Amino acid sequence: MLKGKKIILGITGGIAAYKSAELCRRLKKSGAEVQVIMTQSGMKFITPLTMECLSEKEVITEMFPERRMVGTRHISLAQWADLVLVAPATYNLIGKISCGIADDILTTVISSTKAPVFFAPAMNVNMYENPICQQNIEKLRKLGYRFIEPGVGDLACGDVGKGRMAEPEEILNEVIKLLDEKKDLTGKSILVTASRTEEPIDAVRFLSNRSTGRMGYAVAEEAFKRGAKVTLISGPSDLNCSSGINLVKVRTADEMYKAVKKHFAKSDALVMTAAVSDFAPEKLSSGKLKKQETELSLNLKQTPDILREMGKQKGKKVLVGFAVETKDEIQNAKSKLKEKNLDLIIVNNPNLKGAGFEVDTNIATLIDRKGKAERLPLMSKKELAEKIIDRMVKLLKR
Ligand SMILES: Cc1cc2nc3c(=O)[nH]c(=O)nc-3n(C[C@H](O)[C@H](O)[C@H](O)COP(=O)(O)O)c2cc1C
């Protein structure tokens, strides 16, 4: 099941390190090539000799080995791996990665790899529930690192609670699941826009809308997970994305237009989820506008129509747009698809419960160039992202 897969197994200083021997044996038995890296504390719990016998490879423990290696070993290891699995992952290791610390060979490899990284935490319940640890896990999850939940039960220290490392069999199943994920966008470059734009009125005010970026970030993550090279052009948003995604931050519609133009030529597909402001103040007032005795009028100008412009130079690229409509949704979306030369349009009505901005779900209809509409039920934006990427894969094969 793991034939040909290259896995780095990181072992850190926790009692559960004894389970890593069994885990290594199972990974090998499933066909994986396993390179073990142990921290100095890890070696206090289980010997490199045991891991060497099971992995059939010399165990790596030093950043600066006495016998100097040629080149930068941490980079070649990071590039070699299809997956980095840290089991057990200590409180300390999780904290270090979350803070960007790379002070030994394991943390340095993790910091420099583009491969998925899996942590199997194992620690005392108070350490696991410590808000610092929980915040670190949350932060890393948002950055695309994955965690195999520890179990609840008797811990080695005598306490009872959550913190026991998942069993080797469960970890193996998770690894197989992850490495089995569809990689149907390998070799493709996907450009995604997300969130809103902000059009300044004066030094402190702007015109904008309620888009948070959740839909666009979900599309970017899904494309990335399925092997694409992803550039995400995002307006202001509080969201984080996987470190392997090329995130380009912009603020105004003009900035978004320039960024899309710059990356469009090298892309195979563009998914425009961003809610770009249609209008911007004609001129930016210097400083802060003073309170007026009388009414204030703002002159607005049209912002660039990014989708229309990209539609004109689309060629064989796949163009996917979004439409927010509160009336005659299907008809309006079909017109927009035609006008802007799109391949697929996703329309939703934000007035429906569970759809639109500031929620994790959506109710959408997918319409293709032939006018065929697929109405989808209420689903998470992640699930909708999967559906959109499924369609995109088919369109890219035309
Ligand atoms: C007997 C013993 C057991 C330990 N078990 C754990 C553990 O299960 N989880 C953990 O996070 N730390 C545990 N620690 C503490 C770590 O070994 C310590 O924080 C160390 O600095 C971790 O280093 P590393 O993350 O580089 O491997 C234990 C320490 C001792 C002495």
Tab-separated table of C-alpha atoms and ligand atoms in Angstrom:
chain	number	residue	atom	x	y	z
A	1	MET	CA	0.000	0.000	0.000
A	2	LEU	CA	2.924	2.333	0.606
A	3	LYS	CA	5.166	0.861	-2.062
A	4	GLY	CA	7.710	3.404	-3.279
A	5	LYS	CA	6.697	6.020	-0.682
A	6	LYS	CA	9.500	7.756	1.150
A	7	ILE	CA	8.715	8.578	4.756
A	8	ILE	CA	10.775	10.427	7.348
A	9	LEU	CA	9.856	9.146	10.802
A	10	GLY	CA	10.786	11.713	13.453
A	11	ILE	CA	11.074	10.425	17.012
A	12	THR	CA	11.102	12.913	19.885
A	13	GLY	CA	11.550	12.579	23.651
A	14	GLY	CA	8.368	11.003	24.963
A	15	ILE	CA	7.626	7.652	26.572
A	16	ALA	CA	5.475	6.717	23.555
A	17	ALA	CA	8.740	6.441	21.571
A	18	TYR	CA	8.594	2.701	22.329
A	19	LYS	CA	5.552	2.565	19.996
A	20	SER	CA	7.612	4.111	17.178
A	21	ALA	CA	9.475	0.825	16.768
A	22	GLU	CA	6.215	-0.960	15.969
A	23	LEU	CA	5.117	1.929	13.755
A	24	CYS	CA	8.375	1.763	11.786
A	25	ARG	CA	7.955	-1.999	11.355
A	26	ARG	CA	4.413	-1.521	10.015
A	27	LEU	CA	5.440	1.264	7.625
A	28	LYS	CA	8.203	-0.936	6.235
A	29	LYS	CA	5.885	-3.919	5.960
A	30	SER	CA	3.479	-1.762	3.938
A	31	GLY	CA	6.263	-1.098	1.421
A	32	ALA	CA	7.521	2.341	2.528
A	33	GLU	CA	11.139	3.400	2.619
A	34	VAL	CA	11.658	4.842	6.110
A	35	GLN	CA	14.359	7.279	7.193
A	36	VAL	CA	14.358	7.725	10.966
A	37	ILE	CA	15.475	11.023	12.503
A	38	MET	CA	15.727	11.151	16.308
A	39	THR	CA	16.100	14.111	18.637
A	40	GLN	CA	18.645	14.009	21.463
A	41	SER	CA	15.781	13.438	23.942
A	42	GLY	CA	14.249	10.789	21.691
A	43	MET	CA	17.430	8.728	22.013
A	44	LYS	CA	16.980	8.628	25.812
A	45	PHE	CA	13.800	6.602	25.302
A	46	ILE	CA	14.691	4.227	22.481
A	47	THR	CA	18.039	3.469	20.909
A	48	PRO	CA	19.029	4.370	17.363
A	49	LEU	CA	20.235	0.759	17.059
A	50	THR	CA	16.666	-0.569	17.425
A	51	MET	CA	15.388	1.912	14.840
A	52	GLU	CA	18.300	1.184	12.512
A	53	CYS	CA	17.522	-2.542	12.536
A	54	LEU	CA	13.831	-1.943	11.856
A	55	SER	CA	14.251	0.753	9.202
A	56	GLU	CA	17.308	-0.864	7.604
A	57	LYS	CA	18.849	2.586	7.322
A	58	GLU	CA	21.330	4.539	9.385
A	59	VAL	CA	19.418	6.717	11.866
A	60	ILE	CA	20.063	10.454	11.609
A	61	THR	CA	20.533	12.272	14.904
A	62	GLU	CA	22.939	15.152	14.264
A	63	MET	CA	22.645	18.475	12.482
A	64	PHE	CA	26.431	18.701	12.351
A	65	PRO	CA	27.788	15.114	12.210
A	66	GLU	CA	31.477	14.593	12.993
A	67	ARG	CA	32.022	13.052	9.600
A	68	ARG	CA	31.010	16.049	7.424
A	69	MET	CA	28.530	15.159	4.729
A	70	VAL	CA	28.820	16.738	1.326
A	71	GLY	CA	26.176	19.406	0.734
A	72	THR	CA	23.184	20.368	2.802
A	73	ARG	CA	21.759	17.119	4.126
A	74	HIS	CA	18.690	18.730	5.725
A	75	ILE	CA	17.579	20.102	2.345
A	76	SER	CA	18.105	16.840	0.476
A	77	LEU	CA	16.193	14.978	3.195
A	78	ALA	CA	13.364	17.532	3.049
A	79	GLN	CA	13.154	17.118	-0.733
A	80	TRP	CA	13.460	13.318	-0.614
A	81	ALA	CA	10.418	12.788	1.600
A	82	ASP	CA	6.866	12.161	0.398
A	83	LEU	CA	5.776	12.584	4.010
A	84	VAL	CA	7.288	13.634	7.332
A	85	LEU	CA	5.680	11.843	10.260
A	86	VAL	CA	6.609	12.805	13.820
A	87	ALA	CA	5.531	10.144	16.296
A	88	PRO	CA	5.652	10.795	19.142
A	89	ALA	CA	5.528	14.580	18.817
A	90	THR	CA	6.376	16.239	22.125
A	91	TYR	CA	4.976	19.460	23.565
A	92	ASN	CA	8.412	20.898	22.892
A	93	LEU	CA	8.614	19.843	19.211
A	94	ILE	CA	5.134	21.183	18.419
A	95	GLY	CA	6.006	24.458	20.160
A	96	LYS	CA	9.271	24.797	18.276
A	97	ILE	CA	7.719	24.244	14.843
A	98	SER	CA	4.885	26.635	15.661
A	99	CYS	CA	7.449	29.335	16.548
A	100	GLY	CA	9.674	28.699	13.545
A	101	ILE	CA	12.568	27.266	15.538
A	102	ALA	CA	14.975	24.975	13.682
A	103	ASP	CA	17.709	24.102	16.183
A	104	ASP	CA	18.295	20.423	15.401
A	105	ILE	CA	18.157	18.161	12.347
A	106	LEU	CA	14.492	17.146	12.803
A	107	THR	CA	13.091	20.670	13.217
A	108	THR	CA	15.298	21.914	10.356
A	109	VAL	CA	14.037	19.198	7.981
A	110	ILE	CA	10.418	19.943	8.955
A	111	SER	CA	10.994	23.657	8.371
A	112	SER	CA	12.388	23.101	4.893
A	113	THR	CA	10.101	20.408	3.479
A	114	LYS	CA	7.237	20.914	1.033
A	115	ALA	CA	5.939	17.413	1.809
A	116	PRO	CA	2.920	17.008	4.076
A	117	VAL	CA	3.848	16.890	7.778
A	118	PHE	CA	1.941	14.727	10.227
A	119	PHE	CA	2.255	15.002	14.011
A	120	ALA	CA	1.122	12.312	16.458
A	121	PRO	CA	1.189	14.219	19.774
A	122	ALA	CA	1.934	12.291	22.964
A	123	MET	CA	2.199	13.932	26.367
A	124	ASN	CA	0.722	14.356	29.813
A	125	VAL	CA	-2.893	15.591	29.775
A	126	ASN	CA	-1.985	18.920	31.437
A	127	MET	CA	0.686	19.537	28.829
A	128	TYR	CA	-1.745	18.657	26.031
A	129	GLU	CA	-4.512	20.845	27.425
A	130	ASN	CA	-2.141	23.714	28.177
A	131	PRO	CA	-3.540	26.638	26.132
A	132	ILE	CA	-0.064	27.282	24.706
A	133	CYS	CA	-0.005	23.758	23.249
A	134	GLN	CA	-3.585	24.070	21.990
A	135	GLN	CA	-2.830	27.420	20.356
A	136	ASN	CA	0.281	25.952	18.718
A	137	ILE	CA	-1.727	23.015	17.347
A	138	GLU	CA	-4.464	25.327	16.078
A	139	LYS	CA	-1.922	27.605	14.405
A	140	LEU	CA	-0.147	24.683	12.748
A	141	ARG	CA	-3.431	23.118	11.586
A	142	LYS	CA	-4.367	26.397	9.902
A	143	LEU	CA	-1.002	26.364	8.143
A	144	GLY	CA	-1.762	22.926	6.702
A	145	TYR	CA	0.116	20.692	9.173
A	146	ARG	CA	-1.868	17.617	10.138
A	147	PHE	CA	-2.424	16.007	13.508
A	148	ILE	CA	-3.390	12.504	14.533
A	149	GLU	CA	-5.482	13.049	17.657
A	150	PRO	CA	-4.080	11.478	20.818
A	151	GLY	CA	-6.301	9.045	22.696
A	152	VAL	CA	-7.880	9.330	26.136
A	153	GLY	CA	-6.891	6.907	28.889
A	154	ASP	CA	-4.217	5.998	31.449
A	155	LEU	CA	-1.018	7.927	30.810
A	156	ALA	CA	2.487	6.710	31.640
A	157	CYS	CA	2.782	9.320	34.445
A	158	GLY	CA	-0.259	7.884	36.272
A	159	ASP	CA	-2.682	10.635	35.206
A	160	VAL	CA	-5.794	9.834	33.236
A	161	GLY	CA	-6.857	11.996	30.278
A	162	LYS	CA	-6.128	12.959	26.707
A	163	GLY	CA	-2.517	12.697	25.590
A	164	ARG	CA	-1.823	9.060	24.824
A	165	MET	CA	-0.275	8.674	21.366
A	166	ALA	CA	-2.561	7.069	18.772
A	167	GLU	CA	-1.802	3.379	18.238
A	168	PRO	CA	0.639	2.459	15.407
A	169	GLU	CA	-2.143	0.818	13.409
A	170	GLU	CA	-4.276	3.976	13.502
A	171	ILE	CA	-1.290	6.131	12.515
A	172	LEU	CA	-0.505	3.776	9.636
A	173	ASN	CA	-4.107	4.005	8.385
A	174	GLU	CA	-3.982	7.814	8.486
A	175	VAL	CA	-0.690	7.803	6.563
A	176	ILE	CA	-2.131	5.484	3.887
A	177	LYS	CA	-5.230	7.700	3.616
A	178	LEU	CA	-3.141	10.834	3.205
A	179	LEU	CA	-0.743	9.393	0.634
A	180	ASP	CA	-3.675	7.924	-1.269
A	181	GLU	CA	-5.368	11.294	-1.722
A	182	LYS	CA	-6.195	12.247	-5.281
A	183	LYS	CA	-3.309	14.046	-6.961
A	184	ASP	CA	-5.176	14.856	-10.160
A	185	LEU	CA	-3.843	18.422	-10.428
A	186	THR	CA	-0.176	17.495	-10.399
A	187	GLY	CA	1.734	19.623	-12.891
A	188	LYS	CA	-1.051	22.245	-13.123
A	189	SER	CA	-0.804	25.876	-12.001
A	190	ILE	CA	-3.971	27.228	-10.466
A	191	LEU	CA	-4.638	30.862	-9.708
A	192	VAL	CA	-7.274	31.654	-7.072
A	193	THR	CA	-8.550	35.002	-5.838
A	194	ALA	CA	-10.211	35.329	-2.461
A	195	SER	CA	-11.828	37.649	0.048
A	196	ARG	CA	-12.886	41.270	-0.589
A	197	THR	CA	-11.171	44.412	-1.766
A	198	GLU	CA	-11.048	47.694	0.124
A	199	GLU	CA	-11.298	50.975	-1.808
A	200	PRO	CA	-10.009	53.869	0.282
A	201	ILE	CA	-12.145	56.991	0.694
A	202	ASP	CA	-9.719	58.842	2.945
A	203	ALA	CA	-6.902	57.957	5.366
A	204	VAL	CA	-9.178	55.871	7.619
A	205	ARG	CA	-12.314	54.903	5.644
A	206	PHE	CA	-12.950	52.541	2.755
A	207	LEU	CA	-15.679	50.909	0.642
A	208	SER	CA	-15.837	47.136	0.958
A	209	ASN	CA	-18.126	44.129	1.491
A	210	ARG	CA	-18.566	41.210	3.915
A	211	SER	CA	-16.540	38.530	2.117
A	212	THR	CA	-14.121	36.770	4.509
A	213	GLY	CA	-12.183	34.653	2.001
A	214	ARG	CA	-13.382	31.284	3.338
A	215	MET	CA	-14.555	29.999	-0.066
A	216	GLY	CA	-11.408	31.061	-1.927
A	217	TYR	CA	-9.050	29.733	0.738
A	218	ALA	CA	-10.921	26.390	0.667
A	219	VAL	CA	-10.560	26.211	-3.151
A	220	ALA	CA	-6.838	27.051	-2.922
A	221	GLU	CA	-6.282	24.403	-0.210
A	222	GLU	CA	-8.143	21.735	-2.187
A	223	ALA	CA	-6.181	22.476	-5.381
A	224	PHE	CA	-2.930	22.406	-3.390
A	225	LYS	CA	-3.867	19.122	-1.694
A	226	ARG	CA	-4.505	17.598	-5.123
A	227	GLY	CA	-1.018	18.433	-6.353
A	228	ALA	CA	-1.414	21.831	-8.067
A	229	LYS	CA	1.028	24.687	-7.835
A	230	VAL	CA	-1.267	27.316	-6.319
A	231	THR	CA	-1.077	31.101	-6.223
A	232	LEU	CA	-3.689	32.671	-3.973
A	233	ILE	CA	-4.303	36.372	-4.484
A	234	SER	CA	-6.131	37.489	-1.394
A	235	GLY	CA	-7.737	40.711	-0.341
A	236	PRO	CA	-7.790	41.524	3.394
A	237	SER	CA	-8.563	38.351	5.393
A	238	ASP	CA	-7.796	36.850	8.817
A	239	LEU	CA	-7.312	33.391	7.308
A	240	ASN	CA	-4.053	31.466	6.943
A	241	CYS	CA	-3.147	29.024	4.198
A	242	SER	CA	-0.709	26.120	3.792
A	243	SER	CA	2.884	27.241	3.593
A	244	GLY	CA	3.259	25.614	0.136
A	245	ILE	CA	0.697	28.004	-1.382
A	246	ASN	CA	2.093	31.183	-2.924
A	247	LEU	CA	0.039	33.826	-1.066
A	248	VAL	CA	-0.075	37.293	-2.634
A	249	LYS	CA	-1.756	39.891	-0.419
A	250	VAL	CA	-3.506	42.844	-2.042
A	251	ARG	CA	-5.926	45.497	-0.861
A	252	THR	CA	-7.692	47.282	-3.714
A	253	ALA	CA	-9.399	46.082	-6.903
A	254	ASP	CA	-6.623	47.742	-8.880
A	255	GLU	CA	-3.949	45.821	-6.948
A	256	MET	CA	-5.885	42.573	-7.427
A	257	TYR	CA	-6.185	43.230	-11.173
A	258	LYS	CA	-2.429	43.826	-11.484
A	259	ALA	CA	-1.609	40.671	-9.474
A	260	VAL	CA	-4.020	38.500	-11.515
A	261	LYS	CA	-2.617	39.884	-14.797
A	262	LYS	CA	0.919	39.104	-13.617
A	263	HIS	CA	0.167	35.454	-12.735
A	264	PHE	CA	-2.511	34.627	-15.333
A	265	ALA	CA	-0.164	33.856	-18.233
A	266	LYS	CA	1.575	31.073	-16.293
A	267	SER	CA	-1.687	29.547	-15.002
A	268	ASP	CA	-3.785	26.708	-16.382
A	269	ALA	CA	-6.910	27.894	-14.594
A	270	LEU	CA	-8.259	30.885	-12.693
A	271	VAL	CA	-10.921	30.647	-9.994
A	272	MET	CA	-12.221	34.111	-9.125
A	273	THR	CA	-13.959	33.803	-5.760
A	274	ALA	CA	-12.991	37.296	-4.592
A	275	ALA	CA	-15.802	39.780	-4.071
A	276	VAL	CA	-14.133	42.650	-5.903
A	277	SER	CA	-15.622	46.066	-5.328
A	278	ASP	CA	-17.355	47.257	-8.513
A	279	PHE	CA	-16.770	50.902	-7.612
A	280	ALA	CA	-14.050	52.943	-5.971
A	281	PRO	CA	-14.019	56.614	-4.912
A	282	GLU	CA	-12.894	58.765	-7.803
A	283	LYS	CA	-10.306	60.491	-5.700
A	284	LEU	CA	-8.641	59.670	-2.397
A	285	SER	CA	-9.018	62.483	0.133
A	286	SER	CA	-5.776	63.260	1.867
A	287	GLY	CA	-5.987	62.880	5.653
A	288	LYS	CA	-9.346	62.178	7.309
A	289	LEU	CA	-12.481	63.777	5.884
A	290	LYS	CA	-13.928	66.193	8.425
A	291	LYS	CA	-17.515	65.896	9.659
A	292	GLN	CA	-19.695	67.974	7.330
A	293	GLU	CA	-22.409	70.478	8.158
A	294	THR	CA	-24.237	69.364	5.028
A	295	GLU	CA	-24.464	66.027	3.224
A	296	LEU	CA	-21.347	64.612	1.635
A	297	SER	CA	-21.395	63.174	-1.882
A	298	LEU	CA	-18.804	60.722	-3.090
A	299	ASN	CA	-18.090	60.349	-6.778
A	300	LEU	CA	-17.427	56.726	-7.656
A	301	LYS	CA	-15.602	55.295	-10.644
A	302	GLN	CA	-15.773	51.749	-11.983
A	303	THR	CA	-12.982	49.388	-10.978
A	304	PRO	CA	-11.392	47.044	-13.556
A	305	ASP	CA	-13.610	44.051	-14.417
A	306	ILE	CA	-10.970	41.390	-13.772
A	307	LEU	CA	-13.021	38.406	-14.978
A	308	ARG	CA	-14.062	40.126	-18.201
A	309	GLU	CA	-10.455	41.129	-18.957
A	310	MET	CA	-9.137	37.627	-18.279
A	311	GLY	CA	-12.017	36.154	-20.319
A	312	LYS	CA	-10.767	38.120	-23.335
A	313	GLN	CA	-7.323	36.513	-23.166
A	314	LYS	CA	-8.400	33.114	-21.884
A	315	GLY	CA	-7.219	30.841	-24.742
A	316	LYS	CA	-7.290	27.257	-23.491
A	317	LYS	CA	-7.256	28.222	-19.836
A	318	VAL	CA	-10.144	27.258	-17.588
A	319	LEU	CA	-12.005	30.205	-16.131
A	320	VAL	CA	-14.292	29.787	-13.129
A	321	GLY	CA	-16.334	32.659	-11.736
A	322	PHE	CA	-18.701	33.240	-8.830
A	323	ALA	CA	-21.937	35.165	-8.845
A	324	VAL	CA	-23.844	36.439	-5.840
A	325	GLU	CA	-27.442	36.970	-6.893
A	326	THR	CA	-30.538	37.710	-4.852
A	327	LYS	CA	-33.055	37.514	-7.761
A	328	ASP	CA	-33.284	35.448	-10.969
A	329	GLU	CA	-30.095	33.709	-9.885
A	330	ILE	CA	-29.811	31.138	-12.678
A	331	GLN	CA	-30.692	33.536	-15.512
A	332	ASN	CA	-28.324	36.257	-14.264
A	333	ALA	CA	-25.516	33.757	-13.713
A	334	LYS	CA	-25.937	32.327	-17.225
A	335	SER	CA	-25.663	35.841	-18.686
A	336	LYS	CA	-22.553	36.552	-16.631
A	337	LEU	CA	-20.951	33.280	-17.768
A	338	LYS	CA	-21.533	34.205	-21.410
A	339	GLU	CA	-20.544	37.857	-21.102
A	340	LYS	CA	-17.265	37.026	-19.375
A	341	ASN	CA	-16.381	33.946	-21.427
A	342	LEU	CA	-16.315	31.594	-18.414
A	343	ASP	CA	-16.256	27.794	-18.385
A	344	LEU	CA	-18.108	27.433	-15.109
A	345	ILE	CA	-19.994	29.755	-12.825
A	346	ILE	CA	-20.998	29.137	-9.225
A	347	VAL	CA	-24.008	31.129	-8.144
A	348	ASN	CA	-25.391	31.542	-4.669
A	349	ASN	CA	-28.027	33.620	-2.962
A	350	PRO	CA	-26.706	35.113	0.295
A	351	ASN	CA	-30.271	35.627	1.553
A	352	LEU	CA	-30.686	31.875	2.026
A	353	LYS	CA	-29.853	30.523	5.490
A	354	GLY	CA	-26.396	28.891	5.446
A	355	ALA	CA	-25.299	30.564	2.198
A	356	GLY	CA	-23.062	33.497	1.336
A	357	PHE	CA	-20.655	35.533	3.434
A	358	GLU	CA	-19.379	35.005	7.002
A	359	VAL	CA	-20.534	31.355	7.281
A	360	ASP	CA	-18.683	28.074	6.787
A	361	THR	CA	-21.393	26.653	4.512
A	362	ASN	CA	-22.955	27.509	1.169
A	363	ILE	CA	-25.872	26.562	-1.082
A	364	ALA	CA	-24.697	26.846	-4.651
A	365	THR	CA	-25.615	25.992	-8.231
A	366	LEU	CA	-22.896	25.123	-10.755
A	367	ILE	CA	-23.609	26.175	-14.336
A	368	ASP	CA	-21.455	25.164	-17.308
A	369	ARG	CA	-21.010	26.668	-20.798
A	370	LYS	CA	-23.860	24.582	-22.189
A	371	GLY	CA	-26.145	26.128	-19.591
A	372	LYS	CA	-26.469	22.882	-17.633
A	373	ALA	CA	-27.164	23.658	-13.977
A	374	GLU	CA	-26.318	21.399	-11.040
A	375	ARG	CA	-28.082	22.494	-7.856
A	376	LEU	CA	-26.131	21.467	-4.784
A	377	PRO	CA	-27.595	21.111	-1.280
A	378	LEU	CA	-26.303	22.948	1.807
A	379	MET	CA	-22.687	21.880	2.299
A	380	SER	CA	-19.456	23.129	3.864
A	381	LYS	CA	-17.300	25.445	1.777
A	382	LYS	CA	-14.627	22.727	1.893
A	383	GLU	CA	-17.049	20.240	0.307
A	384	LEU	CA	-18.070	22.812	-2.288
A	385	ALA	CA	-14.390	23.429	-3.040
A	386	GLU	CA	-13.983	19.672	-3.706
A	387	LYS	CA	-16.913	19.770	-6.179
A	388	ILE	CA	-15.459	22.804	-7.973
A	389	ILE	CA	-12.031	21.198	-8.250
A	390	ASP	CA	-13.612	17.939	-9.527
A	391	ARG	CA	-15.246	19.970	-12.315
A	392	MET	CA	-12.032	21.850	-13.015
A	393	VAL	CA	-10.080	18.603	-13.409
A	394	LYS	CA	-12.579	17.489	-16.087
A	395	LEU	CA	-12.420	20.879	-17.837
A	396	LEU	CA	-8.622	20.788	-17.879
A	397	LYS	CA	-8.735	17.445	-19.681
A	398	ARG	CA	-10.787	18.802	-22.621
B	1	LIG	C1	10.609	10.262	31.746
B	1	LIG	C2	10.214	11.405	30.843
B	1	LIG	C3	9.121	11.278	30.036
B	1	LIG	C4	8.726	12.319	29.209
B	1	LIG	N1	7.634	12.146	28.421
B	1	LIG	C5	7.218	13.152	27.626
B	1	LIG	C6	6.076	12.999	26.791
B	1	LIG	O1	5.428	11.940	26.744
B	1	LIG	N2	5.699	14.044	26.019
B	1	LIG	C7	6.370	15.232	26.019
B	1	LIG	O2	5.945	16.154	25.321
B	1	LIG	N3	7.474	15.396	26.788
B	1	LIG	C8	7.912	14.394	27.580
B	1	LIG	N4	9.032	14.561	28.355
B	1	LIG	C9	9.753	15.818	28.281
B	1	LIG	C10	10.611	15.918	27.010
B	1	LIG	O3	11.489	14.817	26.921
B	1	LIG	C11	11.375	17.246	27.012
B	1	LIG	O4	10.453	18.323	26.917
B	1	LIG	C12	12.399	17.322	25.909
B	1	LIG	O5	13.012	18.591	25.946
B	1	LIG	C13	11.790	17.091	24.544
B	1	LIG	O6	12.773	17.234	23.558
B	1	LIG	P1	12.481	16.971	21.996
B	1	LIG	O7	11.157	17.584	21.696
B	1	LIG	O8	13.588	17.665	21.267
B	1	LIG	O9	12.519	15.510	21.757
B	1	LIG	C14	9.462	13.517	29.189
B	1	LIG	C15	10.590	13.619	29.990
B	1	LIG	C16	10.953	12.586	30.815
B	1	LIG	C17	12.176	12.735	31.692
